[in-house]
Coordinates of C-alpha atoms in Angstrom, one line a residue:
Chain A
X1 CA 0.0 0.0 0.0
X2 CA 1.1 3.6 -0.4
X3 CA 2.2 5.5 2.7
X4 CA 4.4 4.6 5.5
X5 CA 4.2 1.1 7.1
X6 CA 6.1 0.1 10.1
X7 CA 6.1 -3.6 10.9
X8 CA 7.3 -5.0 14.2
X9 CA 9.9 -2.3 14.6
X10 CA 12.2 -2.8 17.6
X11 CA 15.1 -0.9 19.1
X12 CA 17.2 -2.2 21.9
X13 CA 20.0 -0.2 23.5
X14 CA 21.8 -3.0 25.3
X15 CA 19.4 -4.2 27.9
X16 CA 17.0 -1.3 27.4
X17 CA 14.1 -2.0 25.1
X18 CA 13.4 1.5 23.8
X19 CA 10.9 0.5 21.2
X20 CA 9.2 -2.9 21.2
X21 CA 7.3 -4.4 18.3
X22 CA 5.7 -1.3 16.8
X23 CA 3.5 -1.9 13.9
X24 CA 1.7 1.1 12.3
X25 CA 0.5 2.2 9.0
X26 CA 0.2 5.8 8.0
X27 CA -1.7 6.5 4.7
X28 CA -0.3 9.2 2.5
X29 CA -1.3 12.7 3.4
X30 CA -2.1 11.8 7.1
X31 CA -1.0 13.9 10.0
X32 CA 0.1 11.7 12.8
X33 CA 1.1 12.7 16.3
X34 CA 3.1 10.3 18.4
X35 CA 2.3 11.1 22.0
X36 CA 3.7 9.8 25.2
X37 CA 5.6 10.7 28.3
X38 CA 9.3 11.2 28.1
X39 CA 11.2 8.0 27.7
X40 CA 8.3 6.2 26.0
X41 CA 10.3 5.6 22.8
X42 CA 8.5 8.0 20.6
X43 CA 11.6 10.0 19.6
X44 CA 13.6 6.8 19.0
X45 CA 10.8 5.6 16.7
X46 CA 10.9 8.9 14.8
X47 CA 14.6 8.7 14.4
X48 CA 14.3 5.1 13.1
X49 CA 11.8 6.4 10.5
X50 CA 14.3 9.1 9.6
X51 CA 17.2 6.5 9.4
X52 CA 19.2 8.3 12.1
X53 CA 18.8 5.2 14.3
X54 CA 19.1 1.6 13.0
X55 CA 16.2 -0.7 14.1
X56 CA 17.2 -3.8 16.0
X57 CA 14.5 -5.6 14.2
X58 CA 11.4 -5.1 12.0
X59 CA 11.0 -3.2 8.8
X60 CA 10.0 0.2 7.5
X61 CA 8.2 0.6 4.2
X62 CA 7.6 3.8 2.3
X63 CA 5.2 3.5 -0.6
X64 CA 5.8 -0.2 -0.8
X65 CA 9.6 0.1 -0.8
X66 CA 11.6 -1.3 2.1
X67 CA 13.7 1.6 3.4
X68 CA 14.9 -0.1 6.5
X69 CA 18.5 -0.2 5.2
X70 CA 18.3 3.0 3.1
X71 CA 20.6 5.7 4.6
X72 CA 19.0 8.9 5.8
X73 CA 20.2 11.1 2.9
X74 CA 18.5 8.9 0.4
X75 CA 15.1 8.7 2.2
X76 CA 13.6 11.9 0.7
X77 CA 12.4 13.3 4.0
X78 CA 12.3 16.6 5.7
X79 CA 12.9 16.8 9.5
X80 CA 12.5 19.5 12.1
X81 CA 14.7 18.8 15.1
X82 CA 13.9 19.7 18.7
X83 CA 16.9 22.0 18.8
X84 CA 15.9 23.1 15.2
X85 CA 19.5 22.5 14.2
X86 CA 19.7 25.6 12.0
X87 CA 23.1 26.1 10.5
X88 CA 24.7 29.0 12.3
X89 CA 27.2 29.6 9.5
X90 CA 24.5 30.2 6.9
X91 CA 21.8 32.9 6.7
X92 CA 18.1 32.2 6.4
X93 CA 18.4 31.7 2.6
X94 CA 21.4 29.5 3.0
X95 CA 19.6 27.3 5.5
X96 CA 16.5 27.0 3.4
X97 CA 18.4 26.4 0.2
X98 CA 20.7 23.8 1.8
X99 CA 18.9 20.7 0.5
X100 CA 18.7 22.3 -3.0
X101 CA 22.4 23.1 -2.9
X102 CA 23.2 19.5 -2.1
X103 CA 21.1 18.4 -5.1
X104 CA 22.7 20.9 -7.4
X105 CA 19.6 22.9 -8.1
X106 CA 20.4 26.0 -10.3
X107 CA 20.8 29.4 -8.7
X108 CA 17.7 31.0 -10.3
X109 CA 15.4 28.1 -9.4
X110 CA 16.8 28.0 -5.9
X111 CA 16.2 31.7 -5.4
X112 CA 12.6 31.4 -6.7
X113 CA 11.9 28.4 -4.4
X114 CA 13.4 30.1 -1.3
X115 CA 11.1 33.1 -2.0
X116 CA 8.2 30.8 -2.3
X117 CA 9.0 29.0 0.9
X118 CA 9.6 32.2 2.9
X119 CA 6.2 33.4 1.6
X120 CA 4.7 30.1 2.8
X121 CA 5.9 30.5 6.3
X122 CA 5.1 34.2 6.4
X123 CA 8.8 35.3 6.5
X124 CA 9.1 37.0 3.1
X125 CA 12.0 39.5 3.2
X126 CA 13.9 37.7 6.0
X127 CA 16.2 35.9 3.6
X128 CA 19.3 37.9 4.4
X129 CA 19.0 37.7 8.1
X130 CA 21.4 35.6 10.1
X131 CA 19.9 32.9 12.2
X132 CA 21.1 34.6 15.4
X133 CA 19.0 37.6 14.6
X134 CA 15.7 35.7 14.6
X135 CA 13.2 35.2 17.4
X136 CA 12.2 31.7 18.5
X137 CA 9.0 31.6 16.4
X138 CA 10.9 32.9 13.3
X139 CA 13.6 30.2 13.7
X140 CA 10.8 27.7 13.9
X141 CA 9.4 28.8 10.6
X142 CA 12.8 28.8 9.0
X143 CA 13.3 25.2 10.2
X144 CA 9.9 24.2 8.8
X145 CA 10.6 25.9 5.4
X146 CA 14.0 24.3 5.3
X147 CA 12.6 20.8 5.9
X148 CA 10.0 21.3 3.1
X149 CA 12.3 22.8 0.6
X150 CA 12.6 19.8 -1.8
X151 CA 9.0 18.5 -1.3
X152 CA 9.9 15.4 0.7
X153 CA 7.7 12.4 0.9
X154 CA 7.7 12.4 4.7
X155 CA 7.7 15.4 7.0
X156 CA 9.0 14.5 10.5
X157 CA 9.0 16.8 13.5
X158 CA 10.6 16.0 16.9
X159 CA 9.0 18.1 19.6
X160 CA 9.1 21.1 17.2
X161 CA 7.2 23.6 19.3
X162 CA 8.6 22.8 22.8
X163 CA 10.9 25.8 22.9
X164 CA 8.1 28.3 22.2
X165 CA 6.0 30.1 24.8
X166 CA 2.4 28.8 25.3
X167 CA 0.6 31.4 23.2
X168 CA 2.9 31.2 20.2
X169 CA 2.9 27.4 20.5
X170 CA -0.9 27.3 20.1
X171 CA -0.8 29.6 17.2
X172 CA 2.0 27.5 15.5
X173 CA 0.0 24.3 16.0
X174 CA -2.9 25.7 14.0
X175 CA -0.6 27.1 11.4
X176 CA 1.3 23.8 11.1
X177 CA -1.9 21.9 10.6
X178 CA -3.2 24.3 8.0
X179 CA 0.2 24.1 6.2
X180 CA 0.1 20.3 6.2
X181 CA -3.5 20.3 4.9
X182 CA -2.5 22.7 2.1
X183 CA 0.5 20.6 1.1
X184 CA -1.1 17.2 1.7
X185 CA 2.2 15.9 3.0
X186 CA 2.5 12.8 5.2
X187 CA 3.5 14.3 8.6
X188 CA 4.6 12.7 11.8
X189 CA 5.1 14.8 14.9
X190 CA 6.5 13.6 18.2
X191 CA 5.1 15.5 21.2
X192 CA 4.4 15.0 24.9
X193 CA 1.8 17.7 24.8
X194 CA -1.7 16.1 24.4
X195 CA -3.3 19.4 23.5
X196 CA -0.8 19.7 20.6
X197 CA -1.7 16.2 19.4
X198 CA -5.4 16.9 19.7
X199 CA -5.1 20.2 17.7
X200 CA -3.1 18.9 14.8
X201 CA -3.5 15.2 14.3
X202 CA -5.7 13.0 12.1
X203 CA -4.3 10.1 14.0
X204 CA -2.9 10.1 17.5
X205 CA -0.5 7.3 18.4
X206 CA -0.2 7.0 22.2
X207 CA 3.0 5.3 23.3
X208 CA 4.0 4.1 26.7
X209 CA 6.9 1.8 27.7
X210 CA 8.2 1.5 24.1
X211 CA 4.9 0.2 22.8
X212 CA 1.9 1.6 21.0
X213 CA -1.0 1.8 23.5
X214 CA -3.5 3.1 21.1
X215 CA -3.6 4.5 17.6
X216 CA -6.8 6.2 16.6
X217 CA -8.4 9.6 15.8
X218 CA -8.1 12.2 18.6
X219 CA -11.8 12.0 19.4
X220 CA -11.8 8.3 19.5
X221 CA -8.8 8.3 21.9
X222 CA -10.5 10.9 24.1
X223 CA -13.9 9.2 24.2
X224 CA -12.8 5.6 24.1
X225 CA -9.3 5.2 25.6
X226 CA -8.0 1.7 25.2
X227 CA -6.6 1.4 28.7
X228 CA -6.1 3.3 31.9
X229 CA -2.7 4.6 30.7
X230 CA -4.2 6.2 27.6
X231 CA -7.2 7.6 29.5
X232 CA -5.0 9.2 32.1
X233 CA -2.5 10.6 29.6
X234 CA -5.0 12.1 27.2
X235 CA -6.7 15.0 29.0
X236 CA -7.6 14.6 32.6
X237 CA -9.8 11.8 33.8
X238 CA -11.2 10.2 36.8
X239 CA -10.2 6.6 37.3
X240 CA -12.8 5.0 39.5
X241 CA -11.9 1.5 40.8
X242 CA -14.5 -0.9 39.6
X243 CA -15.7 -4.1 41.2
X244 CA -18.2 -6.6 39.6
X245 CA -20.4 -8.5 42.0
X246 CA -23.1 -10.9 40.7
X247 CA -22.9 -9.3 37.3
X248 CA -23.5 -5.8 38.6
X249 CA -20.7 -3.2 38.4
X250 CA -20.1 -1.4 41.7
X251 CA -17.9 1.4 42.8
X252 CA -17.2 2.3 46.4
X253 CA -19.8 -0.3 47.3
X254 CA -22.6 1.4 45.3
X255 CA -24.1 -0.2 42.2
X256 CA -23.6 1.6 38.9
X257 CA -26.6 1.0 36.7
X258 CA -26.0 0.8 33.0
X259 CA -22.3 -0.1 33.3
X260 CA -21.6 -3.5 31.7
X261 CA -18.2 -5.0 32.7
X262 CA -16.9 -8.6 32.7
X263 CA -16.1 -10.1 36.1
X264 CA -12.4 -9.4 36.1
X265 CA -9.9 -7.8 38.5
X266 CA -8.0 -4.5 38.0
X267 CA -10.8 -2.8 36.1
X268 CA -11.4 0.9 36.3
X269 CA -14.0 3.3 35.1
X270 CA -12.7 6.3 33.2
X271 CA -15.0 9.3 33.4
X272 CA -14.0 12.7 32.2
X273 CA -14.4 15.6 34.6
X274 CA -16.9 17.4 32.3
X275 CA -19.1 14.2 32.3
X276 CA -19.5 14.2 36.1
X277 CA -22.8 15.7 37.2
X278 CA -23.1 17.1 40.7
X279 CA -26.3 16.4 42.5
X280 CA -27.7 17.3 46.0
X281 CA -26.5 15.2 48.8
X282 CA -28.3 11.8 48.9
X283 CA -29.1 11.9 45.2
X284 CA -26.8 10.5 42.4
X285 CA -25.0 7.2 42.1
X286 CA -22.1 8.1 44.4
X287 CA -21.7 10.3 47.5
X288 CA -18.6 12.2 48.5
X289 CA -17.2 15.2 50.4
X290 CA -16.1 18.4 48.6
X291 CA -12.4 18.9 49.3
X292 CA -11.6 21.9 47.2
X293 CA -13.2 24.2 44.6
X294 CA -11.0 25.7 41.8
X295 CA -12.6 28.5 39.8
X296 CA -10.7 28.9 36.6
X297 CA -13.2 31.3 35.1
X298 CA -14.1 29.3 32.0
X299 CA -14.6 26.1 34.1
X300 CA -15.1 25.4 37.7
X301 CA -13.4 22.3 39.1
X302 CA -14.8 20.6 42.2
X303 CA -12.6 18.1 43.9
X304 CA -14.5 15.4 45.7
X305 CA -13.2 12.8 48.1
X306 CA -14.8 9.4 48.0
X307 CA -13.4 6.5 49.9
X308 CA -9.8 7.7 49.8
X309 CA -10.0 8.6 46.1
X310 CA -10.3 12.1 44.7
X311 CA -12.5 12.8 41.8
X312 CA -12.8 16.0 39.8
X313 CA -16.0 17.4 38.3
X314 CA -15.8 20.2 35.8
X315 CA -18.8 22.4 35.3
X316 CA -19.3 25.6 33.3
X317 CA -19.9 28.8 35.2
X318 CA -23.6 28.8 33.9
X319 CA -24.5 25.9 36.2
X320 CA -22.2 26.8 39.0
X321 CA -22.5 24.0 41.6
X322 CA -23.9 25.2 44.9
X323 CA -21.4 23.5 47.1
X324 CA -18.8 24.6 49.6
X325 CA -15.7 22.8 50.9
X326 CA -16.8 20.2 53.5
X327 CA -20.3 19.7 52.0
X328 CA -21.6 16.2 51.2
X329 CA -22.5 16.0 47.6
X330 CA -24.0 13.4 45.3
X331 CA -22.6 12.8 41.9
X332 CA -23.6 10.9 38.8
X333 CA -22.7 10.4 35.2
X334 CA -24.3 9.0 32.1
X335 CA -23.3 5.4 31.5
X336 CA -22.5 6.2 27.9
X337 CA -19.8 8.7 29.0
X338 CA -18.0 6.2 31.1
X339 CA -15.4 3.8 29.7
X340 CA -14.3 0.6 31.4
X341 CA -10.5 0.3 31.2
X342 CA -7.9 -2.1 32.6
X343 CA -4.9 -0.8 34.3
Chain B
X1 CA 29.3 41.5 36.6
X2 CA 30.2 45.1 37.5
X3 CA 30.6 47.4 34.6
X4 CA 31.6 50.7 36.3
X5 CA 35.1 51.8 35.5
X6 CA 37.7 51.3 38.3
X7 CA 38.2 54.4 40.4
X8 CA 40.5 53.9 43.3
X9 CA 43.8 52.0 43.5
X10 CA 41.9 49.2 45.3
X11 CA 39.8 48.6 42.2
X12 CA 42.9 47.6 40.3
X13 CA 44.0 45.1 42.9
X14 CA 42.7 42.0 41.0
X15 CA 45.0 42.7 38.0
X16 CA 48.1 43.4 40.1
X17 CA 49.2 39.8 40.2
X18 CA 48.8 38.9 36.5
X19 CA 50.3 42.3 35.7
X20 CA 53.5 41.6 37.7
X21 CA 53.7 38.1 36.1
X22 CA 53.4 39.6 32.6
X23 CA 56.0 42.3 33.3
X24 CA 58.5 39.9 35.0
X25 CA 58.2 37.0 32.6
X26 CA 57.3 38.7 29.3
X27 CA 57.9 42.5 29.1
X28 CA 61.3 42.6 30.8
X29 CA 62.8 39.6 28.8
X30 CA 61.4 40.8 25.6
X31 CA 62.5 44.4 26.1
X32 CA 65.9 43.1 26.9
X33 CA 66.0 41.2 23.7
X34 CA 64.9 44.1 21.7
X35 CA 67.5 46.3 23.3
X36 CA 70.3 43.7 22.7
X37 CA 69.3 43.5 19.1
X38 CA 70.5 47.1 18.7
X39 CA 73.7 46.5 20.6
X40 CA 77.1 46.4 19.0
X41 CA 78.9 43.1 18.9
X42 CA 82.5 42.9 20.0
X43 CA 84.5 40.4 18.0
X44 CA 86.0 37.8 20.4
X45 CA 84.1 39.4 23.3
X46 CA 80.4 39.7 24.0
X47 CA 78.6 43.0 23.2
X48 CA 78.5 46.6 24.3
X49 CA 75.4 48.8 24.7
X50 CA 75.0 50.9 21.6
X51 CA 72.4 51.7 18.9
X52 CA 73.4 50.2 15.6
X53 CA 71.3 48.7 12.9
X54 CA 74.1 46.4 11.7
X55 CA 72.3 43.3 13.0
X56 CA 69.2 44.0 11.1
X57 CA 71.1 45.1 8.0
X58 CA 73.0 41.8 8.0
X59 CA 69.7 40.0 8.0
X60 CA 68.6 41.6 4.7
X61 CA 70.4 39.1 2.5
X62 CA 69.1 36.5 0.1
X63 CA 70.5 33.8 2.4
X64 CA 68.5 34.8 5.4
X65 CA 65.5 35.7 3.3
X66 CA 65.5 32.1 2.0
X67 CA 65.9 30.7 5.5
X68 CA 63.0 32.9 6.7
X69 CA 60.8 31.8 3.8
X70 CA 61.6 28.2 4.4
X71 CA 60.9 28.5 8.2
X72 CA 57.5 30.0 7.5
X73 CA 56.7 27.5 4.8
X74 CA 57.7 24.6 7.1
X75 CA 55.6 26.0 10.0
X76 CA 52.6 26.4 7.7
X77 CA 53.0 22.9 6.4
X78 CA 53.2 21.5 9.9
X79 CA 50.1 23.4 10.9
X80 CA 48.1 22.3 7.8
X81 CA 49.2 18.6 8.1
X82 CA 48.4 18.6 11.8
X83 CA 44.9 20.0 11.1
X84 CA 44.2 17.7 8.2
X85 CA 45.2 14.6 10.3
X86 CA 44.0 15.9 13.7
X87 CA 40.6 17.3 12.8
X88 CA 39.0 14.1 11.4
X89 CA 40.8 12.1 14.2
X90 CA 39.3 14.3 16.9
X91 CA 35.9 14.2 15.1
X92 CA 35.9 10.4 15.5
X93 CA 37.5 10.5 18.9
X94 CA 34.7 12.5 20.5
X95 CA 32.2 9.9 19.3
X96 CA 33.9 7.0 21.0
X97 CA 32.9 5.6 24.4
X98 CA 34.2 7.6 27.4
X99 CA 36.7 4.9 28.4
X100 CA 38.2 4.7 24.9
X101 CA 38.4 8.5 24.8
X102 CA 40.3 8.7 28.1
X103 CA 42.7 6.0 26.9
X104 CA 43.4 7.9 23.6
X105 CA 43.9 11.2 25.4
X106 CA 46.2 9.6 28.0
X107 CA 48.4 8.2 25.3
X108 CA 48.4 11.5 23.5
X109 CA 49.5 13.2 26.7
X110 CA 52.2 10.7 27.2
X111 CA 53.7 11.8 23.8
X112 CA 53.8 15.4 25.2
X113 CA 56.0 14.1 28.1
X114 CA 58.7 13.1 25.5
X115 CA 61.4 15.7 25.0
X116 CA 62.2 17.0 21.5
X117 CA 65.6 15.2 21.6
X118 CA 64.0 11.8 22.2
X119 CA 61.4 12.4 19.5
X120 CA 64.2 13.4 17.1
X121 CA 66.4 10.4 17.8
X122 CA 63.5 8.0 17.8
X123 CA 62.4 9.2 14.4
X124 CA 66.0 9.2 13.1
X125 CA 66.2 5.5 14.0
X126 CA 62.8 4.8 12.6
X127 CA 63.6 6.5 9.3
X128 CA 67.1 5.1 9.0
X129 CA 68.2 2.5 6.4
X130 CA 69.7 0.0 8.9
X131 CA 66.9 -0.2 11.5
X132 CA 64.1 1.8 10.0
X133 CA 60.6 1.2 8.9
X134 CA 61.7 0.4 5.3
X135 CA 63.0 -2.9 6.6
X136 CA 59.5 -3.7 7.5
X137 CA 58.3 -2.8 4.0
X138 CA 61.0 -5.0 2.6
X139 CA 59.8 -7.9 4.8
X140 CA 56.3 -7.3 3.6
X141 CA 57.5 -7.3 0.0
X142 CA 56.5 -3.6 -0.7
X143 CA 60.1 -2.6 -1.3
X144 CA 63.2 -4.2 -2.8
X145 CA 65.8 -3.0 -0.3
X146 CA 65.8 -0.8 2.8
X147 CA 66.3 2.9 2.2
X148 CA 67.2 5.9 4.4
X149 CA 64.3 8.3 4.6
X150 CA 66.4 10.9 6.2
X151 CA 67.8 13.5 6.3
X152 CA 65.3 15.4 4.3
X153 CA 62.2 17.6 4.2
X154 CA 59.8 14.7 4.7
X155 CA 61.6 13.5 7.8
X156 CA 61.6 17.0 9.3
X157 CA 57.9 17.4 8.5
X158 CA 57.1 14.0 9.9
X159 CA 59.0 14.6 13.2
X160 CA 57.4 18.0 13.7
X161 CA 53.9 16.9 12.9
X162 CA 54.4 14.0 15.4
X163 CA 55.4 16.5 18.0
X164 CA 52.6 19.0 17.4
X165 CA 49.8 16.6 16.8
X166 CA 48.9 16.0 20.5
X167 CA 48.6 19.7 20.9
X168 CA 46.4 20.0 17.9
X169 CA 44.1 17.3 19.1
X170 CA 43.9 18.7 22.6
X171 CA 43.0 22.1 21.3
X172 CA 40.4 20.7 18.9
X173 CA 38.9 18.3 21.5
X174 CA 36.8 20.6 23.6
X175 CA 35.2 22.3 20.6
X176 CA 34.4 19.2 18.8
X177 CA 33.1 17.5 21.9
X178 CA 30.6 20.4 22.2
X179 CA 29.5 20.2 18.6
X180 CA 25.8 20.0 18.1
X181 CA 25.4 16.6 16.4
X182 CA 21.8 17.5 15.3
X183 CA 23.4 19.9 12.8
X184 CA 25.0 16.9 11.1
X185 CA 21.8 14.9 11.3
X186 CA 19.8 17.8 9.9
X187 CA 22.2 17.9 6.9
X188 CA 21.8 14.2 6.4
X189 CA 18.0 14.4 6.4
X190 CA 18.3 17.1 3.7
X191 CA 20.2 14.7 1.4
X192 CA 23.8 15.3 2.4
X193 CA 26.0 12.2 2.6
X194 CA 28.0 11.9 5.8
X195 CA 31.1 13.1 4.0
X196 CA 29.4 16.1 2.4
X197 CA 27.8 16.9 5.8
X198 CA 31.2 16.8 7.4
X199 CA 32.6 19.3 4.9
X200 CA 29.8 21.7 4.6
X201 CA 28.5 21.7 8.1
X202 CA 31.1 20.5 10.6
X203 CA 34.1 22.3 9.0
X204 CA 32.4 25.7 8.6
X205 CA 30.8 25.6 12.0
X206 CA 34.2 24.9 13.5
X207 CA 36.0 27.6 11.6
X208 CA 37.1 29.6 14.6
X209 CA 38.6 26.6 16.3
X210 CA 40.3 25.6 13.0
X211 CA 41.9 29.1 12.7
X212 CA 42.9 29.1 16.4
X213 CA 44.5 25.6 16.0
X214 CA 46.4 26.6 12.8
X215 CA 47.8 29.7 14.5
X216 CA 48.8 27.7 17.6
X217 CA 50.6 24.9 15.7
X218 CA 52.2 27.5 13.4
X219 CA 53.7 29.4 16.2
X220 CA 54.7 26.2 17.9
X221 CA 56.4 24.9 14.8
X222 CA 58.2 28.2 14.2
X223 CA 60.1 27.8 17.4
X224 CA 61.4 24.3 16.7
X225 CA 65.2 24.2 16.4
X226 CA 66.2 20.6 17.3
X227 CA 64.2 18.5 14.9
X228 CA 65.3 20.3 11.7
X229 CA 68.9 19.7 12.8
X230 CA 68.4 16.0 13.7
X231 CA 66.2 15.0 10.8
X232 CA 67.1 17.5 8.1
X233 CA 70.0 18.7 5.9
X234 CA 71.4 22.2 6.5
X235 CA 69.0 23.2 3.7
X236 CA 66.1 22.4 6.0
X237 CA 67.5 24.4 8.9
X238 CA 65.0 27.0 10.1
X239 CA 65.6 30.5 11.4
X240 CA 65.3 29.1 14.9
X241 CA 68.3 26.9 14.2
X242 CA 70.3 29.8 13.0
X243 CA 69.3 31.9 16.1
X244 CA 70.5 29.1 18.3
X245 CA 73.7 28.8 16.4
X246 CA 74.4 32.5 16.6
X247 CA 73.4 32.8 20.2
X248 CA 75.1 29.7 21.6
X249 CA 78.0 28.8 19.3
X250 CA 78.9 32.1 17.7
X251 CA 78.3 34.1 20.8
X252 CA 76.7 36.7 18.6
X253 CA 73.8 37.7 20.9
X254 CA 72.9 41.0 19.2
X255 CA 72.4 39.2 15.8
X256 CA 70.5 36.3 17.4
X257 CA 68.3 38.8 19.2
X258 CA 67.7 40.7 15.9
X259 CA 66.6 37.5 14.1
X260 CA 64.4 36.6 17.0
X261 CA 62.7 40.0 17.0
X262 CA 62.2 39.8 13.3
X263 CA 60.8 36.3 13.5
X264 CA 58.3 37.4 16.2
X265 CA 57.2 40.4 14.1
X266 CA 56.7 38.2 11.0
X267 CA 54.8 35.6 13.1
X268 CA 52.6 38.3 14.6
X269 CA 51.9 39.8 11.2
X270 CA 50.8 36.4 9.8
X271 CA 48.6 35.6 12.9
X272 CA 47.0 39.1 12.6
X273 CA 46.4 38.6 8.9
X274 CA 44.8 35.2 9.5
X275 CA 42.5 36.6 12.2
X276 CA 41.6 39.5 10.0
X277 CA 40.7 37.2 7.1
X278 CA 38.7 35.0 9.5
X279 CA 36.8 38.0 10.8
X280 CA 36.1 39.3 7.3
X281 CA 34.7 36.0 6.2
X282 CA 32.6 35.8 9.3
X283 CA 31.0 39.1 8.4
X284 CA 30.5 38.2 4.8

């Protein structure tokens, strides 16, 4: 098939198994975010796709061709590094034109293309600047333009926005996604920021402990996390320990109607804070004590202690919960909004 | 850091010690040498204070001009060869495991502990016809019969490169160890083969280090006076050899001092020129 296909890719550094049996297929034109905590193997996986790291086992196919043994410089890819890796001895034009210089593209054509790329990243007129004169966001744009200079088949980005401040990062996320849609280029971004992944990706690949925990669309991952790790990593969630007695699911000794779960140990119920509904004391499926209320303006988070666990309920200011710290409160949720996950 | 200009004598206190050291060990000896270079030489005796330009005038002959040119050429060659050998070596050295790096650096440091005399005689044996390396080539069938590879220019160059190479590597090491490897990787993702990436990323990024290393080895090689005598013919004797000869064997201190001053001036001019070119290129 066309696109990028990883099959059973492994990478071992001595006794450390950084990446373990990763299989993934990325159709052409897809925007994929590899998401996971630091040390989950996502960067190593990206580096193997780039050819900067040699897999211990498995194979990597690009448009049906096995590129596992193809050296980096023949893989036709563009990459943005975490450090950006802009060449300090070249100006903006020199940096962007580098790949063309290597390929022996003519001067006139090079000049035209650099102008086009600068236009694309909204940096027209900056060609003569030295890299040291640019701001963080501008460097970012130059790095992106440089990676896209020769229309690569694969566009790889390793934590590309981590050096930017929060506001600029959000703006760049949207911009990057729009750019990718316009160019239709297969893009893989490594990030540890789940908001970033949700903003940009067609497909989110959640990694943990060197393995893929779940690969699906952002909404699917958010609404139907495959396991407790994914549920906890993507957004915030309440993990309620679940017990199954005589075919009925219970939590904190209370039955939970509508929840169907097999009789198994180690199961938990993942309920997003915005799906928890507060009710007057005595009503609702569960009862707890309000421990803390955090008013963030846009949302109000109520922290509720139940049987040694702390749950969070998020409500909008319009239906501000009438509770104070120390109050008993009831809480409930729609069975459809709760997902049974295993730890 | 405080940026106000120093006001009282106390503010100057931190520079008193380095100042004294510089005056005692640099300014005074150098001034003495400059003074001596203008003194008058007494045949059969030593010299008397005077102000004559004879010593410099004597220098302006084709013979000394040739020796000077050769000295500069040899020093430049040593610097270039050291860089060409040392730069790739250090580039690979910094990528080795820590233990291997320490082992290499230790063996390089041990070369520094050898005196110039020992290096000279070791190489003269190694390059000789009777016990030299050519005997090994004969045994391997690469040559018909052993040959003497000295005295000659090649032998002088080899010995001096051997002596200066550890310094070269030790100067290059910190800079290359700090090199941002992602630059090299970035070049490779953009289609540059490892060799290409080395030449159009690593080398230009390290330009300041390269210039500094060339200057250091050049100055170092300019002062070498034993190896050219042990490994070379009189034709390969450098100005430093002649200075030693005049100062120690001919007891002509004023002339030796004049040559030394001249050599320092030429070396300074060359170093200044190199730095200037380097800066001009950095701006371009």
